[in-house]
Amino acid sequence: MTFQDFFGINLPIIQAPMAGVQDSELAIAVAKAGGMGSLPCAMLSLEVLKAELEKLKAAVSTPINLNFFCHQVPEYNHASELTWRSALKPYFLEYEVNGDDLVQGAKRVPFSHDIADVIEPYQPDFISFHFGLPSKDLLTRVKSWRTKVLSTATTIDEARWLEANGVDAIIAQGSEAGGHRGMFLTQDVSTQIGTFALLPQMISQVQVPVIAAGGIVDAQTVKLALSFGALAVQVGTAYLLCDEAKTSQIHREAIKSTSSKHTVLTTLFSGKPARGIVNRVITEMGALSPFVPPFPLAATSITALRKKAEAKGLKDFSPLWCGQNATGCKSISATILTQDLVK
């Protein structure tokens, strides 16, 4: 099977869904180049999701990937939150943040029937999931639309699990990749290996197509991943400086600087491991703090500090998501970048 047969696109390029730094504009630009654009939906309200789907429908007729989280929402634990705020207290005092005024609530919500109600009329060609898969009834509903289901695996065990539970293709996420790890069978970061170590092992262990992700930033790395047997590649970090990305100025400057050479897996910003550029809070608290509440509850307190710091032009508490190789980042249209990836 060719990638054209499976995906219905001209180029073997999937733009990684990147919540917080993009909307439909980036996905449209990639689609117009012949790749597959992706829309990160986990942080969108139902109203905004519908509006974004309308924009996609009006702009492109080729397949678009809709991405959702399918994590288990933890119950709010007051004692855990107090421990986290106590660890952050010196920063609260420095930036005059009153922890008692913070409103609890997770902006990242898992895929649900309410969300499915919104997207069902659009009959999406592809839906990808992060952190495993949704419940069987939800997955059955999605497949009833003839939608192809993708999900991320970071280990061979996760790949086998995904195949056994009905995915149509697997995204092999190497440890180089920026942003949140798709880990769901373990939270042990020592299990995470590089793309070109993970990819051939995963391909040999599953029958469904495998998509390579992590450290793929230019035509050379795209060609290498395809030569290993990947049906297509998923590219994220390289798009962060593109004209259509919504990456903040602080984030853009960090990527352009020498700071981008030093990234780390950290739980500080959400509660789950994610790769970003090292900044003050990571340096001072440690990337994997034992005081962090479970995903996504950690975000409330750290976001309050982020807003205060960014108002002063500081990146001290910002999640500067970035892969280990930022050399492919260019301040050009995503349409041009997508075409360059296959030259």
Coordinates of C-alpha atoms in Angstrom, one line a residue:
M1 CA 0.0 0.0 0.0
T2 CA 1.3 3.5 -0.9
F3 CA 0.8 6.5 1.3
Q4 CA -1.4 8.0 -1.5
D5 CA -3.7 5.0 -1.3
F6 CA -3.9 5.2 2.5
F7 CA -4.0 8.9 3.1
G8 CA -5.4 10.3 -0.1
I9 CA -2.7 13.0 -0.3
N10 CA 0.1 13.8 -2.6
L11 CA 3.0 14.0 -0.2
P12 CA 4.0 11.7 2.7
I13 CA 3.9 14.6 5.2
I14 CA 1.6 14.9 8.1
Q15 CA 1.8 18.1 10.1
A16 CA 1.8 17.3 13.8
P17 CA -1.1 18.7 15.8
M18 CA 0.3 21.2 18.2
A19 CA -2.2 22.6 20.7
G20 CA -1.5 26.2 21.8
V21 CA 0.6 27.2 18.8
Q22 CA -1.7 26.6 15.8
D23 CA -5.2 26.6 14.5
S24 CA -6.8 25.7 11.2
E25 CA -4.6 28.2 9.3
L26 CA -1.5 26.0 9.6
A27 CA -3.4 22.9 8.7
I28 CA -4.8 24.5 5.6
A29 CA -1.4 25.7 4.5
V30 CA 0.0 22.2 4.7
A31 CA -3.0 20.7 3.0
K32 CA -2.6 23.1 0.1
A33 CA 1.0 21.9 -0.4
G34 CA -0.2 18.3 -0.8
G35 CA 0.5 17.1 2.8
M36 CA -2.0 16.4 5.6
G37 CA -2.7 19.2 7.9
S38 CA -3.8 18.5 11.5
L39 CA -6.0 20.4 13.9
P40 CA -5.3 20.0 17.6
C41 CA -8.8 19.8 19.2
A42 CA -8.1 18.9 22.9
M43 CA -8.2 22.5 24.1
L44 CA -11.0 23.8 22.0
S45 CA -14.6 24.5 23.2
L46 CA -17.3 22.8 21.2
E47 CA -18.2 26.2 19.7
V48 CA -14.6 26.9 18.6
L49 CA -14.2 23.4 17.3
K50 CA -17.3 23.7 15.1
A51 CA -16.0 27.1 13.8
E52 CA -12.6 25.6 13.0
L53 CA -14.2 22.7 11.2
E54 CA -16.2 25.1 9.1
K55 CA -13.0 27.0 8.1
L56 CA -11.4 23.7 7.1
K57 CA -14.4 22.6 5.1
A58 CA -14.5 25.9 3.2
A59 CA -10.7 26.0 2.5
V60 CA -9.7 22.4 1.5
S61 CA -11.2 19.3 0.1
T62 CA -8.3 17.0 0.8
P63 CA -8.1 14.9 4.1
I64 CA -7.4 16.7 7.4
N65 CA -6.4 15.0 10.6
L66 CA -8.4 15.9 13.8
N67 CA -6.4 15.2 17.0
F68 CA -7.9 14.5 20.4
F69 CA -6.6 13.5 23.8
C70 CA -8.1 10.5 25.5
H71 CA -6.6 10.7 29.0
Q72 CA -8.4 9.8 32.2
V73 CA -9.5 13.0 34.0
P74 CA -8.2 12.8 37.6
E75 CA -10.3 13.9 40.5
Y76 CA -9.2 17.2 42.0
N77 CA -7.1 16.5 45.1
H78 CA -6.8 19.4 47.4
A79 CA -3.8 18.1 49.3
S80 CA -1.9 17.4 46.1
E81 CA -2.7 21.0 44.9
L82 CA -1.5 22.5 48.2
T83 CA 1.8 20.5 47.9
W84 CA 2.2 21.9 44.3
R85 CA 1.5 25.4 45.4
S86 CA 3.8 25.2 48.3
A87 CA 6.6 24.2 45.9
L88 CA 5.7 27.2 43.7
K89 CA 5.3 29.6 46.7
P90 CA 8.6 31.5 46.2
Y91 CA 7.5 32.2 42.6
F92 CA 4.0 33.2 43.7
L93 CA 5.6 35.7 46.1
E94 CA 8.0 37.0 43.5
Y95 CA 5.2 37.6 40.9
E96 CA 2.4 38.5 43.4
V97 CA 0.2 35.5 42.5
N98 CA -2.5 34.7 45.0
G99 CA -3.0 30.9 44.9
D100 CA -6.3 31.2 46.6
D101 CA -7.7 33.1 43.7
L102 CA -6.8 30.4 41.1
V103 CA -9.8 28.7 39.5
Q104 CA -9.4 25.0 39.2
G105 CA -10.4 23.4 35.9
A106 CA -8.7 21.4 33.1
K107 CA -8.7 23.0 29.7
R108 CA -7.5 19.8 28.1
V109 CA -10.5 17.5 27.9
P110 CA -10.6 13.9 26.6
F111 CA -12.6 12.8 23.5
S112 CA -16.3 12.3 24.4
H113 CA -19.7 11.8 22.8
D114 CA -20.4 15.5 23.1
I115 CA -17.3 16.1 20.9
A116 CA -18.3 13.4 18.6
D117 CA -21.8 15.0 18.1
V118 CA -20.0 18.1 16.8
I119 CA -17.7 16.4 14.4
E120 CA -20.0 13.6 13.1
P121 CA -21.7 15.8 10.4
Y122 CA -18.2 16.5 8.9
Q123 CA -17.4 12.8 8.6
P124 CA -13.6 13.4 9.1
D125 CA -11.3 11.2 7.0
F126 CA -8.8 10.9 9.9
I127 CA -8.8 11.2 13.6
S128 CA -5.7 10.8 15.7
F129 CA -5.5 10.2 19.5
H130 CA -2.9 11.0 22.1
F131 CA -2.5 8.9 25.3
G132 CA -4.0 5.7 24.0
L133 CA -7.6 5.3 22.6
P134 CA -11.1 6.4 23.8
S135 CA -13.6 3.9 25.1
K136 CA -14.8 1.1 22.8
D137 CA -18.2 2.6 22.2
L138 CA -16.6 5.9 21.2
L139 CA -14.1 4.1 18.9
T140 CA -16.9 2.1 17.3
R141 CA -18.8 5.3 16.7
V142 CA -15.8 7.0 15.0
K143 CA -15.2 3.9 12.8
S144 CA -18.9 3.9 11.8
W145 CA -18.1 7.1 9.9
R146 CA -15.4 5.2 7.9
T147 CA -12.9 7.4 9.6
K148 CA -9.4 6.0 9.8
V149 CA -8.0 6.1 13.3
L150 CA -4.4 6.9 14.2
S151 CA -2.8 6.9 17.6
T152 CA 0.7 7.5 19.1
A153 CA 2.9 4.8 20.5
T154 CA 6.2 5.5 22.2
T155 CA 7.2 1.9 22.9
I156 CA 6.7 -1.5 21.2
D157 CA 4.2 -2.6 23.9
E158 CA 2.1 0.5 23.2
A159 CA 2.2 -0.2 19.5
R160 CA 1.0 -3.8 20.0
W161 CA -1.8 -2.6 22.3
L162 CA -2.9 -0.1 19.7
E163 CA -3.0 -2.6 16.9
A164 CA -4.9 -5.1 19.1
N165 CA -7.5 -2.4 19.9
G166 CA -8.2 -1.4 16.3
V167 CA -6.1 1.4 15.1
D168 CA -5.6 1.8 11.3
A169 CA -2.1 3.2 11.7
I170 CA 0.4 3.9 14.4
I171 CA 2.5 7.1 14.9
A172 CA 5.9 6.0 16.2
Q173 CA 7.0 8.9 18.4
G174 CA 10.7 8.9 19.0
S175 CA 12.1 10.6 22.1
E176 CA 13.4 13.5 20.0
A177 CA 9.9 14.8 19.4
G178 CA 8.8 18.1 20.9
G179 CA 5.7 18.5 23.0
H180 CA 3.8 15.9 24.9
R181 CA 4.8 12.3 24.8
G182 CA 2.0 10.0 23.8
M183 CA 2.9 7.6 26.6
F184 CA -0.1 5.7 28.0
L185 CA 1.1 2.2 29.3
T186 CA 3.9 3.7 31.4
Q187 CA 5.1 7.1 32.6
D188 CA 8.7 5.9 33.0
V189 CA 10.7 8.2 30.7
S190 CA 13.6 5.7 30.7
T191 CA 11.5 3.6 28.3
Q192 CA 11.6 6.4 25.6
I193 CA 14.0 5.8 22.7
G194 CA 15.0 7.6 19.6
T195 CA 13.0 7.5 16.4
F196 CA 15.4 5.5 14.3
A197 CA 15.8 2.9 17.1
L198 CA 12.0 2.7 17.7
L199 CA 10.9 2.8 14.0
P200 CA 12.4 -0.5 12.6
Q201 CA 11.5 -2.4 15.8
M202 CA 7.9 -1.2 15.7
I203 CA 7.5 -2.0 12.0
S204 CA 8.7 -5.5 12.6
Q205 CA 6.2 -6.1 15.4
V206 CA 2.9 -4.8 13.9
Q207 CA 1.0 -5.3 10.6
V208 CA -0.6 -1.8 10.4
P209 CA 1.2 1.1 8.7
V210 CA 3.6 3.1 10.8
I211 CA 4.2 6.8 10.7
A212 CA 7.6 8.2 11.9
A213 CA 7.7 11.2 14.2
G214 CA 10.5 12.8 16.1
G215 CA 13.6 14.6 14.8
I216 CA 12.3 14.7 11.2
V217 CA 12.9 18.3 10.1
D218 CA 14.1 18.3 6.5
A219 CA 14.2 16.4 3.2
Q220 CA 17.1 14.3 4.4
T221 CA 15.4 13.0 7.6
V222 CA 12.1 12.5 5.7
K223 CA 13.9 10.3 3.2
L224 CA 15.7 8.4 5.9
A225 CA 12.5 7.7 7.8
L226 CA 10.8 6.5 4.6
S227 CA 13.8 4.3 3.8
F228 CA 13.3 2.6 7.2
G229 CA 9.8 1.6 6.1
A230 CA 7.6 4.3 7.5
L231 CA 4.5 4.9 5.3
A232 CA 4.7 8.6 6.0
V233 CA 6.3 11.1 8.5
Q234 CA 4.8 13.4 11.0
V235 CA 6.6 16.8 11.4
G236 CA 6.0 19.2 14.2
T237 CA 8.9 21.4 15.4
A238 CA 9.9 22.5 11.9
Y239 CA 6.5 24.3 11.5
L240 CA 6.8 26.4 14.7
L241 CA 8.3 29.5 13.0
C242 CA 6.0 29.3 10.0
D243 CA 3.9 32.3 9.0
E244 CA 0.6 30.5 9.8
A245 CA 1.7 29.2 13.2
K246 CA 0.4 31.0 16.3
T247 CA 3.7 30.5 18.2
S248 CA 4.2 33.4 20.6
Q249 CA 7.1 35.8 20.1
I250 CA 8.8 34.6 23.3
H251 CA 8.5 31.0 22.0
R252 CA 9.8 32.0 18.6
E253 CA 12.8 33.8 20.0
A254 CA 13.7 30.8 22.2
I255 CA 13.6 28.5 19.1
K256 CA 15.8 30.9 17.1
S257 CA 18.4 31.2 20.0
T258 CA 21.0 28.8 21.1
S259 CA 18.6 27.8 23.9
S260 CA 16.9 25.4 21.5
K261 CA 19.9 23.2 21.6
H262 CA 19.0 22.2 25.2
T263 CA 15.6 20.5 25.5
V264 CA 14.4 18.1 28.2
L265 CA 11.4 16.0 29.0
T266 CA 9.5 17.7 31.8
T267 CA 6.2 17.3 33.7
L268 CA 6.2 20.8 35.2
F269 CA 3.7 22.4 32.8
S270 CA 0.9 19.9 32.6
G271 CA 1.7 16.8 34.7
K272 CA 2.7 14.5 31.8
P273 CA 6.2 14.3 30.2
A274 CA 6.7 16.7 27.3
R275 CA 9.8 18.0 25.6
G276 CA 10.6 21.6 25.7
I277 CA 13.4 24.1 25.9
V278 CA 15.0 24.4 29.3
N279 CA 14.1 27.7 31.1
R280 CA 14.3 29.0 34.6
V281 CA 11.6 26.9 36.3
I282 CA 13.0 23.7 34.8
T283 CA 16.5 24.6 35.9
E284 CA 15.5 25.5 39.5
M285 CA 12.8 22.9 40.2
G286 CA 14.1 20.0 38.1
A287 CA 12.4 18.7 35.0
L288 CA 10.5 15.9 36.7
S289 CA 9.4 17.4 40.0
P290 CA 7.8 14.9 42.5
F291 CA 5.3 17.7 43.5
V292 CA 3.5 18.0 40.2
P293 CA -0.2 17.0 40.3
P294 CA -1.5 14.6 37.6
F295 CA -2.2 15.7 34.1
P296 CA -3.7 18.1 33.3
L297 CA -4.2 19.7 36.8
A298 CA -0.6 21.0 37.1
A299 CA -1.3 23.6 34.4
T300 CA -3.5 25.9 36.5
S301 CA -0.8 27.2 38.9
I302 CA 2.1 27.3 36.4
T303 CA -0.1 29.1 33.9
A304 CA -0.7 31.9 36.4
L305 CA 3.0 32.4 36.7
R306 CA 3.5 32.1 33.0
K307 CA 1.1 35.0 32.3
K308 CA 2.9 37.2 34.9
A309 CA 6.3 36.5 33.5
E310 CA 5.4 36.8 29.8
A311 CA 3.8 40.2 30.6
K312 CA 7.4 41.2 31.5
G313 CA 8.8 39.6 28.4
L314 CA 10.2 36.7 30.3
K315 CA 10.1 33.0 29.3
D316 CA 10.8 31.7 32.8
F317 CA 7.5 29.8 33.2
S318 CA 6.5 29.2 29.5
P319 CA 6.2 25.7 28.0
L320 CA 8.6 26.2 25.1
W321 CA 7.8 23.0 23.3
C322 CA 10.5 22.0 20.9
G323 CA 12.1 18.8 19.6
Q324 CA 15.8 18.0 19.9
N325 CA 16.5 19.3 16.3
A326 CA 15.2 22.8 15.6
T327 CA 17.5 23.3 12.5
G328 CA 14.5 22.8 10.2
C329 CA 12.6 25.7 11.6
K330 CA 12.1 28.5 9.0
S331 CA 10.1 31.7 9.1
I332 CA 8.3 31.0 5.8
S333 CA 4.9 29.8 4.7
A334 CA 4.0 26.3 5.9
T335 CA 3.0 25.5 2.3
I336 CA 6.6 26.2 1.1
L337 CA 8.1 24.3 4.1
T338 CA 6.0 21.2 3.3
Q339 CA 7.2 21.2 -0.3
D340 CA 10.8 21.6 0.8
L341 CA 10.5 18.5 3.0
V342 CA 10.2 16.3 -0.1
K343 CA 12.7 18.0 -2.4

